[in-house]
Amino acid sequence: MAAAVGVEQAEAAIAEHYPRLVRLGYLVLPPALGRHRRVLTAHGLAQRALPPGRRGRRAGSVPVQRGAGRPATDPGYVYVRQRVLRGALAAGRPVRITGRGPGRLRKPPPLLPQVWGLRVFPPSGGSDELTMERALSAASAQTRAAWALIHLEEMPEPAVRELLAAVGLTESEARAAVQAAQRLPAGSVPDPCSLRARPADLLRRRQFTRGGLVAGAVALALVTGMALARPDGGGAGRSAVELAADPALLTRGEPAAWRDAARLDFSVWPARGPAVKDTELLGRALDTWAEPGGNVQVSATPGTHTGPPAGSPQLLYAGEQEGVSLVMLHDGHRLVRYAEAGDAAALDFARTDGADAAGAAAVVLHRGEGTVQYLLAPWVTAAGVRDLTAPDAAAEPLETDEDGVTAPLATPAGRPECTDFPVLELLPDPAAHGGGAPAGELPFVLADLGELTPALLTFGAPHTGPGQPLPEDGREVWARTACLLPSVAGGGVRTVNSWEFARQPLPQGGGTASWVCTRAETWRGAGSRAMTQFQAPPGGEVAAGSPGAVTASAESTAACGPRAPEVLGGVLWRSPESTWFVLAAGSEGVTAIRAEGEVTGETGPARGDGGGGEGGAGQAPEAGRMLVLPAREGVSVELTAELADGSTLGVLT
């Protein structure tokens, strides 16, 4: 009897709170699905939130009514809300095609309702709603879920973390999602129950109608002996969308075009692969790009438009890897990978505008079980694999076929633990140096962060210009930074630069520590991330090669880059003699550092020791940017630095 009551209660909760459930599902579902598919999937999730299998359920599968019908106290609503949230998060998680596919295919459940002949979407709101929607689109699904539960469901943070853990997130993931949601603004969001409709498939219907008429005309010509001809070459009267979907009109680069090009990017890649003349495969890829169907999973890096091309795109590759048919296309500012296996298909989009010889040196072609295969630029003469965490180990050669496709190599993307960090090393042709490739013998170093384009790793202080391929001293720093790279994955990262802004002698025989700042730049410009690290020398509690301790981080900031190269870092550190110290260090432009709070002190060439700073008047200039203060465990300290121009600088926030 309790089970029957529970089912009725869940049904009543869905009927009473249906708009809330649909809105929750809509906000959490991947924005890359598009508004039409998000709306339908959100309604489907709400309508299918009842317990599975009405017969044979155990008693108590749905809580018995104890509330007063309000969402916060209605157990039926609590149950169906959890079901909707779990389904929406699952729709954005990666799945594989028969265990061998590209590894980023997301398949929302095939739920009712379904709509044919129309595209439905929430009406456009004001500027506040648009700003809010953009902010949520750039956030992860977990963050969107936390935001919706906090601001729309009005749940306290502990309850939000508990609910996120109940739908499959780890405790750390739930905590991070809540913290990220707190940084988002509060505002109005679209209502997926108030919809507008527009016609759909008009172009395809027109093509089908035209195809029938042409077939009839051809049959008539065969009977009468007439020859059909089009003096306009087949292009007159056709829309730009139709032309872009014609495989015969694909742009195909010449193999040696890059040698005479003023700029090396994807536009000078040749068309390669065994299926470059397979018009059926190319046609399916173009048709899918123009209008993805319900069985097509679409993913895109943040800030990447997923609409059809404005004109005929360029073909970079067509072929097959491990039973998956692949087509790689470029439309001038986006890379698009089409993958199909059986009845399943996927489209992956990534921004590549402004690419140079290093940024266009490789693209992810295929993902296997823990492996990745790249398609390399024509100006790459040799490829290798190096473990970034082992700076003294030599790179191993990587086999590449005649089409520029590498053999499968291990990828760090998606690993639960970081025991090593394989990266791709590419040596460019000397002729590529004039097209944006840095001169010298050092190769490009690229890291797979789970996106279509690998991130270029560089080393160098921002005030000296763009980072360069990793020198020997840079490899030492990167060896202890490698396992921190997953923290910037998923943001459309273009380059990641690290540099050592200070080396600080530690008290009580602690050795010398390195202060490192790492900055990740994105293809879209916005959304950059920066973090400072304290890399203590090995010994005691610090294992050799262990990752540095992140002391501060910031998002969407100019810090640690050419526009704001000065940086300040601080940490609470325990010496080998178990004594606690507040340590701080700044980059070359820092002249003094001040600590306030539970521990106070300052240092600087003209300030004396400031109550604990090392050095006084007449000390070396470097002493002004190094601070060591005795402390105790758990103290709270605020650090600020003074720059040569008199301005102040804080730690990353």
XYZ file of C-alpha atoms in Angstrom:
653
model
C 0.000 0.000 0.000
C 2.875 2.331 0.793
C 4.311 1.862 -2.706
C 0.998 2.756 -4.356
C 0.699 5.853 -2.204
C 4.268 6.795 -3.140
C 3.597 6.524 -6.868
C 0.471 8.624 -6.605
C 2.416 11.137 -4.572
C 5.145 11.350 -7.211
C 2.548 11.788 -9.951
C 0.896 14.567 -7.960
C 4.278 16.272 -7.438
C 5.022 16.200 -11.160
C 1.609 17.626 -12.026
C 1.776 20.342 -9.379
C 5.400 21.395 -9.853
C 5.884 20.545 -13.511
C 7.267 23.983 -14.561
C 9.874 23.881 -11.771
C 11.065 20.428 -12.813
C 11.285 21.344 -16.490
C 13.167 24.543 -15.691
C 15.671 22.618 -13.541
C 16.290 20.078 -16.301
C 16.623 22.776 -18.955
C 19.257 24.712 -17.005
C 21.381 21.655 -16.227
C 21.261 20.049 -19.702
C 24.250 20.798 -21.997
C 23.813 24.122 -23.875
C 25.475 22.466 -26.879
C 22.250 20.520 -27.461
C 20.602 23.696 -28.710
C 17.467 25.287 -27.301
C 15.051 23.028 -29.225
C 16.547 19.763 -28.023
C 17.106 21.083 -24.505
C 13.432 22.052 -24.245
C 12.181 18.657 -25.433
C 14.666 16.717 -23.310
C 13.809 18.775 -20.214
C 10.085 18.080 -20.673
C 10.884 14.408 -21.235
C 12.949 14.204 -18.045
C 10.135 15.744 -16.008
C 7.494 13.473 -17.540
C 9.580 10.336 -16.912
C 10.573 11.167 -13.345
C 8.249 8.521 -11.882
C 9.828 5.442 -10.280
C 10.732 2.831 -12.927
C 8.451 -0.205 -13.247
C 5.017 0.331 -11.720
C 4.756 -3.378 -10.954
C 6.951 -5.311 -8.603
C 8.392 -2.320 -6.771
C 9.388 -2.737 -3.197
C 7.412 -0.851 -0.603
C 8.925 2.445 0.403
C 10.564 3.166 -2.974
C 8.926 6.596 -2.789
C 8.632 8.364 0.574
C 5.199 8.572 2.164
C 3.636 12.037 2.226
C 4.599 14.013 5.289
C 4.726 17.554 4.001
C 2.109 20.121 3.247
C 2.454 20.172 -0.523
C 5.263 22.724 -0.586
C 8.264 21.740 -2.767
C 10.764 21.992 0.085
C 8.771 19.643 2.332
C 6.955 17.418 -0.179
C 8.793 14.070 -0.303
C 7.223 13.291 -3.659
C 8.681 16.454 -5.153
C 12.042 15.819 -3.497
C 12.096 12.387 -5.134
C 11.168 13.480 -8.672
C 13.486 16.504 -8.476
C 16.371 14.158 -7.758
C 15.361 11.991 -10.725
C 15.251 14.994 -13.074
C 18.592 16.269 -11.817
C 20.251 12.872 -12.212
C 18.940 12.512 -15.767
C 20.019 16.016 -16.793
C 23.546 15.495 -15.461
C 23.782 12.090 -17.144
C 22.862 13.654 -20.495
C 26.053 15.702 -20.377
C 28.434 12.916 -19.408
C 30.611 11.300 -22.072
C 29.732 7.878 -23.414
C 31.409 5.689 -26.008
C 30.210 4.108 -29.203
C 30.496 0.310 -28.720
C 33.346 0.978 -26.283
C 35.660 2.232 -29.033
C 34.303 5.567 -30.160
C 35.623 9.086 -29.896
C 34.858 9.151 -26.188
C 32.994 12.471 -26.115
C 29.642 11.396 -27.501
C 26.785 12.470 -25.297
C 23.434 10.835 -25.837
C 20.428 12.426 -24.114
C 17.670 9.918 -23.447
C 15.128 9.483 -26.295
C 12.231 10.895 -24.311
C 8.796 12.086 -25.291
C 7.611 14.596 -26.308
C 8.917 14.657 -29.869
C 8.181 17.432 -32.365
C 8.334 17.143 -36.162
C 8.268 20.059 -38.550
C 8.724 22.712 -35.861
C 11.536 24.140 -33.780
C 10.473 25.237 -30.299
C 12.409 27.454 -27.931
C 11.855 29.841 -25.016
C 11.228 33.452 -26.049
C 14.179 35.799 -25.777
C 14.238 37.762 -22.546
C 15.863 41.051 -21.754
C 19.547 41.852 -21.480
C 19.681 40.555 -17.881
C 18.345 37.166 -18.950
C 20.769 37.016 -21.867
C 23.705 37.823 -19.576
C 22.586 35.169 -17.112
C 22.171 32.565 -19.854
C 25.664 33.259 -21.203
C 27.188 32.936 -17.733
C 25.452 29.613 -17.155
C 26.408 28.319 -20.605
C 30.075 28.882 -19.808
C 29.780 26.964 -16.519
C 29.903 23.205 -16.035
C 26.752 21.109 -15.650
C 27.510 20.585 -11.951
C 27.867 24.335 -11.439
C 24.612 25.020 -13.281
C 22.896 22.418 -11.111
C 24.235 24.007 -7.929
C 23.208 27.484 -9.149
C 19.665 26.326 -9.916
C 19.286 24.603 -6.562
C 20.592 27.640 -4.666
C 18.812 30.438 -6.544
C 15.696 28.779 -7.948
C 15.012 25.984 -5.472
C 16.232 28.189 -2.584
C 18.078 25.321 -0.929
C 20.796 25.937 1.688
C 24.322 25.068 0.640
C 24.663 21.927 2.806
C 21.463 20.553 1.288
C 22.729 21.369 -2.205
C 25.958 19.482 -1.589
C 24.008 16.545 -0.172
C 21.689 16.405 -3.193
C 24.562 16.657 -5.677
C 26.304 13.803 -3.893
C 23.083 11.778 -4.062
C 22.984 12.103 -7.870
C 26.531 10.866 -8.379
C 29.007 13.668 -7.621
C 31.881 13.125 -5.241
C 32.072 15.248 -2.115
C 34.877 17.375 -3.585
C 32.992 17.810 -6.879
C 29.846 18.892 -5.045
C 31.788 21.370 -2.924
C 33.558 22.788 -5.995
C 30.242 23.113 -7.840
C 28.691 25.102 -4.989
C 31.729 27.376 -4.763
C 31.662 28.004 -8.518
C 27.914 28.694 -8.410
C 28.453 31.324 -5.730
C 30.675 33.251 -8.142
C 27.905 33.446 -10.747
C 25.445 36.334 -10.699
C 21.800 35.873 -9.741
C 19.295 36.730 -12.439
C 16.294 35.662 -14.475
C 16.447 32.583 -16.712
C 14.370 31.347 -19.682
C 11.056 29.610 -19.065
C 11.059 26.329 -21.039
C 7.303 25.991 -20.520
C 6.574 29.248 -22.358
C 7.625 28.517 -25.917
C 7.755 29.952 -29.394
C 7.653 27.844 -32.548
C 9.270 28.232 -35.955
C 9.211 25.978 -39.017
C 12.045 23.526 -39.435
C 13.493 21.317 -42.162
C 12.359 23.680 -44.927
C 15.660 23.341 -46.736
C 15.638 19.565 -46.445
C 12.031 19.358 -47.634
C 12.943 21.578 -50.531
C 15.866 19.303 -51.347
C 13.634 16.230 -51.199
C 11.066 17.889 -53.481
C 13.748 19.039 -55.869
C 15.272 15.567 -55.844
C 11.925 14.049 -56.861
C 11.445 16.578 -59.649
C 14.982 16.053 -60.928
C 14.515 12.282 -60.869
C 11.322 12.626 -62.895
C 13.029 14.947 -65.362
C 15.917 12.521 -65.801
C 13.493 9.673 -66.473
C 11.712 11.786 -69.053
C 15.023 12.677 -70.680
C 15.968 9.013 -70.950
C 12.675 8.250 -72.662
C 12.863 11.123 -75.120
C 16.637 11.032 -75.615
C 17.051 14.545 -74.248
C 20.241 15.531 -72.450
C 19.802 17.674 -69.378
C 22.376 20.402 -68.922
C 22.859 23.283 -66.500
C 24.757 26.128 -68.169
C 25.265 27.828 -64.808
C 27.435 24.967 -63.521
C 24.904 23.934 -60.873
C 25.359 26.905 -58.577
C 22.779 29.428 -59.769
C 19.657 29.659 -57.680
C 21.093 27.653 -54.789
C 21.256 29.135 -51.305
C 24.478 29.489 -49.361
C 23.367 26.728 -46.999
C 22.755 24.366 -49.923
C 26.144 25.164 -51.410
C 27.861 24.590 -48.059
C 26.274 21.133 -47.850
C 27.542 20.061 -51.274
C 30.581 17.756 -50.916
C 31.656 18.575 -54.471
C 32.260 22.182 -53.422
C 34.480 21.442 -50.409
C 37.711 23.426 -50.367
C 40.768 21.197 -50.627
C 44.260 22.537 -49.931
C 47.330 21.495 -51.858
C 50.027 19.432 -50.093
C 52.739 22.094 -50.495
C 50.549 25.191 -50.061
C 51.909 25.859 -46.582
C 55.459 26.430 -47.869
C 54.505 29.657 -49.663
C 51.859 30.829 -47.193
C 52.408 34.062 -45.275
C 50.679 32.532 -42.251
C 50.631 28.940 -41.071
C 47.251 27.845 -39.731
C 44.556 25.310 -40.575
C 43.679 27.098 -43.817
C 46.850 25.737 -45.476
C 46.361 22.120 -44.420
C 45.860 19.711 -47.333
C 42.949 17.266 -47.592
C 44.176 13.873 -46.400
C 42.843 10.428 -45.606
C 41.625 7.407 -47.583
C 38.036 8.676 -47.795
C 38.589 12.183 -49.199
C 36.635 11.136 -52.327
C 33.841 9.350 -50.458
C 31.015 11.725 -51.358
C 28.457 9.752 -49.352
C 30.457 10.074 -46.120
C 31.273 13.723 -46.810
C 27.643 14.420 -47.659
C 26.454 12.882 -44.390
C 28.980 14.944 -42.477
C 27.883 18.183 -44.145
C 24.167 17.406 -43.803
C 24.649 16.612 -40.126
C 26.553 19.838 -39.591
C 23.806 21.814 -41.324
C 21.070 20.234 -39.214
C 21.944 17.643 -36.539
C 19.274 15.009 -36.025
C 18.081 13.447 -32.799
C 20.759 10.750 -32.870
C 23.643 13.224 -33.174
C 25.564 14.242 -30.078
C 26.944 17.782 -30.238
C 29.749 19.144 -28.077
C 31.601 22.438 -28.272
C 34.303 24.260 -26.385
C 33.032 27.336 -24.526
C 32.334 30.282 -26.798
C 32.139 28.164 -29.965
C 29.158 28.598 -32.274
C 27.593 25.287 -33.364
C 25.605 26.552 -36.332
C 26.153 25.630 -39.995
C 29.014 27.131 -42.012
C 28.507 30.374 -43.889
C 30.066 28.883 -47.032
C 31.769 25.770 -48.281
C 34.163 24.586 -45.547
C 37.618 23.142 -46.036
C 38.233 19.395 -45.872
C 41.182 18.380 -43.713
C 40.682 14.637 -43.321
C 38.280 11.812 -44.134
C 38.888 8.213 -43.130
C 38.312 5.556 -40.495
C 39.967 4.712 -37.179
C 39.023 1.660 -35.102
C 35.702 1.233 -36.876
C 34.682 4.890 -36.557
C 34.288 6.986 -39.722
C 35.802 10.440 -39.240
C 35.657 13.712 -41.154
C 37.614 16.809 -40.081
C 36.473 20.171 -41.473
C 37.488 23.817 -41.028
C 35.428 26.897 -41.834
C 37.986 29.626 -41.161
C 37.444 30.019 -37.433
C 36.184 26.612 -36.249
C 37.326 23.019 -36.426
C 34.509 20.505 -36.765
C 34.952 16.766 -36.321
C 32.219 14.419 -37.536
C 32.270 10.849 -36.216
C 29.870 8.037 -36.986
C 29.640 4.407 -35.935
C 26.518 2.482 -36.841
C 23.437 4.584 -36.125
C 25.241 6.928 -33.726
C 27.016 10.099 -34.775
C 28.724 13.047 -33.133
C 29.816 16.575 -33.950
C 32.610 18.280 -32.010
C 33.247 22.016 -32.443
C 36.281 24.043 -31.366
C 37.316 27.636 -32.000
C 40.643 28.061 -33.780
C 40.573 31.675 -34.959
C 43.998 33.282 -34.778
C 45.862 29.967 -34.854
C 49.579 30.024 -35.710
C 52.102 27.337 -36.638
C 52.223 25.978 -33.086
C 48.494 26.274 -32.365
C 47.644 24.565 -35.665
C 50.293 21.859 -35.345
C 47.902 19.074 -34.305
C 44.242 18.262 -33.724
C 42.653 15.304 -31.945
C 41.313 12.933 -34.594
C 40.156 9.942 -32.550
C 39.890 8.799 -28.944
C 40.099 5.183 -27.837
C 40.234 3.481 -24.447
C 42.753 5.675 -22.640
C 44.440 6.647 -25.920
C 44.323 9.461 -28.432
C 45.345 9.832 -32.080
C 46.319 13.162 -33.604
C 46.216 14.537 -37.118
C 49.418 16.540 -37.585
C 50.131 19.652 -39.618
C 52.052 19.194 -42.892
C 54.982 21.219 -41.511
C 55.619 18.714 -38.698
C 58.676 16.592 -39.528
C 58.912 14.395 -36.419
C 56.704 13.443 -33.478
C 57.483 12.012 -30.067
C 55.925 11.299 -26.695
C 57.386 12.532 -23.401
C 56.303 12.085 -19.793
C 56.020 15.647 -18.542
C 56.503 14.502 -14.945
C 59.918 12.991 -15.809
C 62.048 15.952 -16.995
C 65.211 13.899 -17.433
C 63.618 11.122 -19.505
C 64.050 11.272 -23.274
C 61.092 11.519 -25.633
C 60.098 8.320 -27.423
C 59.517 8.475 -31.210
C 55.875 8.338 -32.299
C 54.941 6.604 -35.528
C 52.965 8.659 -38.033
C 51.368 7.393 -41.249
C 51.480 9.023 -44.691
C 48.313 11.026 -43.930
C 49.805 12.615 -40.807
C 47.825 10.415 -38.372
C 49.783 9.324 -35.318
C 49.710 5.898 -33.765
C 47.591 5.742 -30.589
C 49.355 7.188 -27.555
C 48.346 7.296 -23.916
C 46.376 10.345 -22.856
C 46.149 11.905 -19.385
C 42.652 13.264 -20.147
C 39.972 11.790 -17.916
C 42.306 9.879 -15.623
C 41.207 9.682 -11.979
C 44.840 9.787 -10.801
C 47.996 11.440 -12.090
C 50.893 9.012 -12.029
C 52.456 10.308 -15.253
C 51.527 12.887 -17.870
C 52.190 11.966 -21.536
C 52.561 14.963 -23.853
C 53.094 15.251 -27.588
C 56.354 16.721 -28.909
C 56.409 17.972 -32.498
C 59.443 19.188 -34.411
C 58.528 21.709 -37.149
C 60.181 21.951 -40.538
C 62.807 24.761 -40.610
C 60.772 26.358 -43.401
C 57.932 26.869 -40.921
C 59.882 29.357 -38.803
C 58.803 32.262 -40.988
C 55.147 31.341 -40.508
C 55.014 31.768 -36.756
C 57.045 28.814 -35.540
C 59.818 29.818 -33.125
C 63.298 29.217 -34.457
C 65.575 26.718 -32.760
C 65.767 23.030 -32.038
C 63.126 22.895 -29.291
C 59.874 21.138 -30.295
C 56.303 22.202 -29.666
C 54.906 20.527 -26.546
C 51.172 19.833 -26.630
C 48.970 18.400 -23.869
C 45.617 16.665 -24.329
C 43.076 18.258 -21.986
C 40.116 16.330 -23.391
C 39.231 18.791 -26.165
C 39.485 18.811 -29.948
C 42.618 20.953 -29.923
C 45.498 20.133 -27.555
C 46.920 22.917 -25.394
C 50.349 24.318 -26.239
C 52.670 24.305 -23.207
C 55.255 27.090 -22.952
C 57.686 28.562 -20.436
C 58.788 32.148 -19.899
C 58.175 35.354 -17.981
C 55.282 37.336 -19.503
C 57.183 40.625 -19.603
C 59.748 39.055 -21.959
C 57.154 38.144 -24.588
C 55.188 34.995 -25.450
C 56.267 31.795 -23.772
C 58.672 29.574 -25.677
C 58.927 25.785 -26.108
C 60.168 24.179 -22.949
C 63.883 24.655 -22.198
C 65.649 22.349 -19.773
C 64.969 24.520 -16.717
C 61.361 24.863 -17.818
C 60.951 21.089 -17.825
C 61.881 20.981 -14.150
C 59.132 23.472 -13.318
C 56.583 21.762 -15.570
C 57.341 18.352 -14.056
C 55.709 19.556 -10.831
C 52.968 21.488 -12.630
C 51.774 18.727 -14.975
C 49.312 17.104 -12.574
C 47.637 20.485 -12.001
C 46.662 20.814 -15.678
C 43.314 18.972 -15.312
C 42.102 21.948 -13.252
C 42.000 24.078 -16.436
C 40.488 21.383 -18.688
C 37.156 21.996 -20.364
C 37.601 25.717 -20.883
C 38.699 25.806 -24.526
C 42.338 26.240 -23.496
C 44.738 27.364 -26.207
C 48.061 27.768 -24.376
C 49.339 27.232 -20.846
C 52.444 29.149 -19.806
C 54.410 28.613 -16.594
C 57.270 30.691 -15.241
C 59.301 30.847 -12.085
C 58.860 34.325 -10.632
C 61.012 33.807 -7.528
C 63.409 31.409 -5.780
C 63.305 31.729 -2.021
C 65.824 30.392 0.530
C 63.900 28.686 3.332
C 64.713 29.029 7.048
C 66.086 26.290 9.311
C 67.879 24.480 6.494
C 64.768 23.992 4.406
C 66.575 24.452 1.092
C 65.367 26.682 -1.733
C 61.756 26.827 -2.932
C 60.420 27.875 -6.318
C 57.466 30.211 -6.756
C 55.669 29.532 -10.034
C 52.805 31.239 -11.805
C 50.814 29.318 -14.435
C 48.376 30.971 -16.833
C 45.930 29.249 -19.208
C 44.736 31.291 -22.195
C 41.606 30.341 -24.138
C 40.855 30.502 -27.844
C 37.967 32.889 -27.191
C 40.078 35.302 -25.130
C 37.764 35.391 -22.110
C 37.836 32.836 -19.320
C 41.597 32.760 -18.772
C 42.819 31.175 -15.539
C 45.898 31.823 -13.429
C 47.337 30.139 -10.356
C 50.417 30.510 -8.181
C 52.344 27.532 -6.840
C 54.818 26.959 -4.060
C 57.235 24.202 -5.087
C 59.088 23.204 -1.938
C 62.324 21.258 -2.319
C 61.981 17.475 -1.909
C 62.501 16.085 1.553
C 60.446 15.327 4.647
C 56.760 15.442 3.719
C 57.512 16.541 0.135
C 58.139 13.629 -2.212
C 60.430 14.083 -5.173
C 58.458 15.206 -8.224
C 55.264 15.850 -6.261
C 52.972 18.582 -7.626
C 53.447 22.086 -6.328
C 51.035 23.463 -3.736
C 48.509 25.845 -5.309
C 48.514 28.936 -3.111
C 45.981 31.049 -5.052
C 43.979 31.004 -8.262
C 41.766 33.312 -10.285
C 39.511 33.159 -13.347
C 38.950 35.747 -16.099
C 41.977 37.721 -14.989
C 44.911 39.474 -16.665
C 47.229 38.416 -13.829
C 50.388 36.532 -14.663
C 50.156 37.654 -18.299
C 51.676 40.382 -20.506
C 49.145 42.979 -19.328
C 49.734 42.278 -15.621
C 53.052 40.456 -15.282
C 53.697 41.212 -11.612
C 52.570 38.555 -9.152
C 52.601 37.885 -5.397
C 52.372 34.525 -3.650
C 52.174 33.459 -0.035
C 51.958 30.219 1.954
C 51.981 28.893 5.512
C 54.938 26.469 5.642
C 56.336 24.041 8.229
C 60.116 23.667 8.377
C 62.028 20.389 8.810
C 62.227 21.342 12.505
C 58.392 21.534 12.649
C 58.379 25.325 13.017
C 55.687 27.264 11.148
C 56.464 30.291 8.966
C 54.548 32.661 6.736
C 56.428 32.788 3.443
C 55.786 35.282 0.663
C 57.542 36.174 -2.572
C 56.937 38.545 -5.446
C 58.099 38.942 -9.011
C 60.862 41.325 -10.074
C 58.682 44.446 -9.968
C 57.851 43.989 -6.271
C 59.805 46.264 -3.914
C 58.157 45.457 -0.562
C 55.735 42.934 0.970
C 53.495 43.507 3.989
C 51.662 40.924 6.138
C 48.646 41.895 8.254
C 46.287 39.901 10.437
C 47.275 37.298 12.999
C 50.908 37.680 11.899
C 52.274 41.104 10.953
C 55.491 42.246 9.372
C 56.960 43.781 6.275
C 60.161 43.839 4.316
C 61.845 46.056 1.767
C 65.225 47.581 0.998
C 64.405 50.823 2.810
C 62.092 49.517 5.534
C 64.245 47.529 7.928
C 63.152 44.064 9.010
C 59.619 45.212 9.807
C 59.266 42.971 12.816
C 60.445 39.734 11.324
C 61.328 40.319 7.686
C 64.742 39.068 6.678
C 67.106 41.914 5.885
C 67.178 45.587 6.712
C 68.487 48.803 5.239
C 71.179 48.226 2.661
C 70.056 44.684 1.851
C 70.113 43.235 -1.675
C 67.243 44.362 -3.947
C 65.874 40.783 -4.074
C 65.205 40.906 -0.336
C 62.410 43.387 -0.891
C 60.373 40.698 -2.569
C 61.009 37.890 -0.054
C 59.216 37.698 3.288
C 59.711 35.160 6.086
C 57.741 35.548 9.336
C 57.506 33.161 12.312
C 53.954 31.921 12.705
C 51.846 29.127 14.149
C 49.646 26.557 12.493
C 46.344 27.809 11.082
C 46.961 31.573 11.285
C 45.139 33.919 8.927
C 47.271 36.503 7.131
C 46.552 39.074 4.418
C 49.455 39.849 2.080
C 50.004 42.914 -0.074
C 52.978 44.040 -2.126
C 54.236 47.421 -3.237
C 55.441 47.872 -6.806
C 58.158 50.173 -8.097
C 55.564 52.660 -9.396
C 53.967 52.947 -5.944
C 50.885 50.827 -6.704
C 49.846 47.876 -4.553
C 49.353 44.250 -5.490
C 47.503 41.428 -3.755
C 47.516 37.682 -4.196
C 45.352 36.125 -6.905
C 41.633 36.118 -6.135
